[in-house]
Coordinates of C-alpha atoms in Angstrom, one line a residue:
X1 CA 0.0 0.0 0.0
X2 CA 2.9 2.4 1.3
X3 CA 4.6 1.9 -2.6
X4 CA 0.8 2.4 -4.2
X5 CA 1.2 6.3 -2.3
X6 CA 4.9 6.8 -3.0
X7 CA 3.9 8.7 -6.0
X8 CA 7.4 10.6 -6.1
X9 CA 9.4 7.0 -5.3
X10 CA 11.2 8.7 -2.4
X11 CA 10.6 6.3 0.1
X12 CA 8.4 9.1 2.3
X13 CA 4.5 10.1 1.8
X14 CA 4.0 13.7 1.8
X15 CA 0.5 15.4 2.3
X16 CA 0.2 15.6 -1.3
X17 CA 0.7 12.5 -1.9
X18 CA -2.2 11.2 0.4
X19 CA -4.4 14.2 -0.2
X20 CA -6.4 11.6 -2.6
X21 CA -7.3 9.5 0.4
X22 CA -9.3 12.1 1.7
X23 CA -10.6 13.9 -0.9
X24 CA -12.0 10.5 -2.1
X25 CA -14.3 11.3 1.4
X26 CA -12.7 8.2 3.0
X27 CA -10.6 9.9 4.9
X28 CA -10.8 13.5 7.1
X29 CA -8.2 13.2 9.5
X30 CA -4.2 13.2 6.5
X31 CA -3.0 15.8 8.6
X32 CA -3.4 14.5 11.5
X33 CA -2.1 11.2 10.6
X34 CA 1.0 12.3 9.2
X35 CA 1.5 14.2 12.5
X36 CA 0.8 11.1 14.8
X37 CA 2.9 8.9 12.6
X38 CA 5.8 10.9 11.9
X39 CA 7.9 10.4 14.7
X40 CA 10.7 9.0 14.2
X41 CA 12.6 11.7 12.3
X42 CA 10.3 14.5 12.3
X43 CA 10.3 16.6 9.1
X44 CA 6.5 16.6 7.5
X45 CA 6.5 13.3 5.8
X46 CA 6.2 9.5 7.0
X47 CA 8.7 7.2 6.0
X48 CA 8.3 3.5 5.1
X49 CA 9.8 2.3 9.0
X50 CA 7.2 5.4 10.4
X51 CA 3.9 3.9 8.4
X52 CA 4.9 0.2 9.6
X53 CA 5.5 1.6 13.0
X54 CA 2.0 3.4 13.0
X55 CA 0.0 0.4 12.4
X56 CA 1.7 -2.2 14.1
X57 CA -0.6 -1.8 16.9
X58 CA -3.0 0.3 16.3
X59 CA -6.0 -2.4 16.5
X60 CA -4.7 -3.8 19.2
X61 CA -3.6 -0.9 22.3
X62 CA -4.0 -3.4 25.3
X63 CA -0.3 -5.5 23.9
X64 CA 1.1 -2.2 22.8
X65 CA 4.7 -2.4 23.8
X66 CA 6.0 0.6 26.3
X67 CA 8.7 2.6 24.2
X68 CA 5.9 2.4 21.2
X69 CA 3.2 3.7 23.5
X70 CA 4.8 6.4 25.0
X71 CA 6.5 7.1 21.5
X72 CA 3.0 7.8 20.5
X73 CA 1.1 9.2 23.5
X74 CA 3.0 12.6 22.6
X75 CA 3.0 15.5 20.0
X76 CA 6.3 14.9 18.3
X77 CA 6.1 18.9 17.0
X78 CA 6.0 20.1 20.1
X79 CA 8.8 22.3 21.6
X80 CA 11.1 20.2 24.0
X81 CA 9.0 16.5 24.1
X82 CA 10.9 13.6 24.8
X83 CA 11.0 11.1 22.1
X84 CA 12.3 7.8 23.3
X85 CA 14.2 5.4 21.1
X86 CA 12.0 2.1 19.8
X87 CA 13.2 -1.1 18.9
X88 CA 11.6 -2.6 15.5
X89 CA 9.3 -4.7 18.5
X90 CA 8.5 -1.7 20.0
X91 CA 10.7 -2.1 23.3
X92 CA 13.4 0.7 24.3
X93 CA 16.9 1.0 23.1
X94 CA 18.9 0.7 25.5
X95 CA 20.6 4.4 24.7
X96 CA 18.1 7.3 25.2
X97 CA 19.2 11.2 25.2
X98 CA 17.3 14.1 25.5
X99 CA 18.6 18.0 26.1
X100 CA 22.3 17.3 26.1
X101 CA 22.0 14.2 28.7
X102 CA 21.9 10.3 28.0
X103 CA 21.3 7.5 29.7
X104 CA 21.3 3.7 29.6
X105 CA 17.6 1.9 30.2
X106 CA 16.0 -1.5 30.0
X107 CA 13.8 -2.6 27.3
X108 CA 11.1 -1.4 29.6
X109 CA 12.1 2.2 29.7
X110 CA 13.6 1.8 33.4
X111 CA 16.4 4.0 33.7
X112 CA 19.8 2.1 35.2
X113 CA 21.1 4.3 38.1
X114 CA 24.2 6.0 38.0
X115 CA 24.1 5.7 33.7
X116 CA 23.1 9.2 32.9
X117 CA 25.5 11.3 31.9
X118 CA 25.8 14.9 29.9
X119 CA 26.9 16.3 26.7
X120 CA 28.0 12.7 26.0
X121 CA 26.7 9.0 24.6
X122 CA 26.7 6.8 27.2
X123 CA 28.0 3.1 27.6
X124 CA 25.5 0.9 27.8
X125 CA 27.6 -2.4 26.9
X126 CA 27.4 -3.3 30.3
X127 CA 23.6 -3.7 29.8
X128 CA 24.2 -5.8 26.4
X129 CA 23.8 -2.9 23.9
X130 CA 25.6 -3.0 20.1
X131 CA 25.1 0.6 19.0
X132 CA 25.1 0.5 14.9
X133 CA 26.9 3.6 13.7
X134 CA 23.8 5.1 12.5
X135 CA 22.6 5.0 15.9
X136 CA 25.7 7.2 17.0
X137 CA 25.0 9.5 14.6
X138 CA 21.3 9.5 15.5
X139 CA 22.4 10.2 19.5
X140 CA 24.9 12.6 18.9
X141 CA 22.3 15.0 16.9
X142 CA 20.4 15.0 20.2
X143 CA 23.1 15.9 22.0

């Protein structure tokens, strides 16, 4: 379905791209959904991993892992909101920053004391993590 959208073949679905689906009186709410579902990186559009990611659970709340729960109980355009880090099953990362401090937490978003630190990435191998360098990159532009 996400390809049938993907007018442009850029791997993201802008507004204009599913303006159709609401014209055609099926849908009311394209805005909205893009801004509920665009949260991973946050820039008007909803990428392939972001549509999967919006509909994983959304029939079924009650088993809705933590990280994607909380990941989607807030307004990812607002000013300052924490966004935590998912795993594809919808756990946490063990590596979460926000305003210039990181910290290491368990899949269940519980924070492990004494592992935040600031202005840095913290090590989390103790806790079994194997940081790709994508997420470095991701972390650092939080930092």
């Amino acid at each position: 379905m996400f390809n049938q959208w993907d007018g442009n073949q850029d791997g993201k679905l802008s507004k204009a791209e599913l303006r159709p689906i609401e014209r055609g009186g099926n849908e009311a709410c394209v805005e909205e959904f893009i801004d509920m579902c665009d949260d991973m990186v946050v820039d008007g559009s909803i990428s392939v991993d972001e549509w999967c990611d919006c509909f994983t659970f959304s029939d079924d709340l009650r088993h809705e892992p933590p990280c994607h729960k909380a990941k989607h109980d807030v307004d990812p355009h607002l000013l300052g909101v924490f966004l935590p880090r998912c795993d594809l099953e919808g756990f946490y990362k063990p590596e979460q920053c926000h305003d210039g401090n990181c910290w290491c937490v368990d899949r269940y978003g519980r924070e492990f004391d004494k592992s935040r630190v600031q202005n840095t990435l913290p090590d989390c191998g103790q806790y079994a993590s194997d940081m790709t360098e994508e997420d470095i990159a991701f972390l650092r532009e939080r930092l």
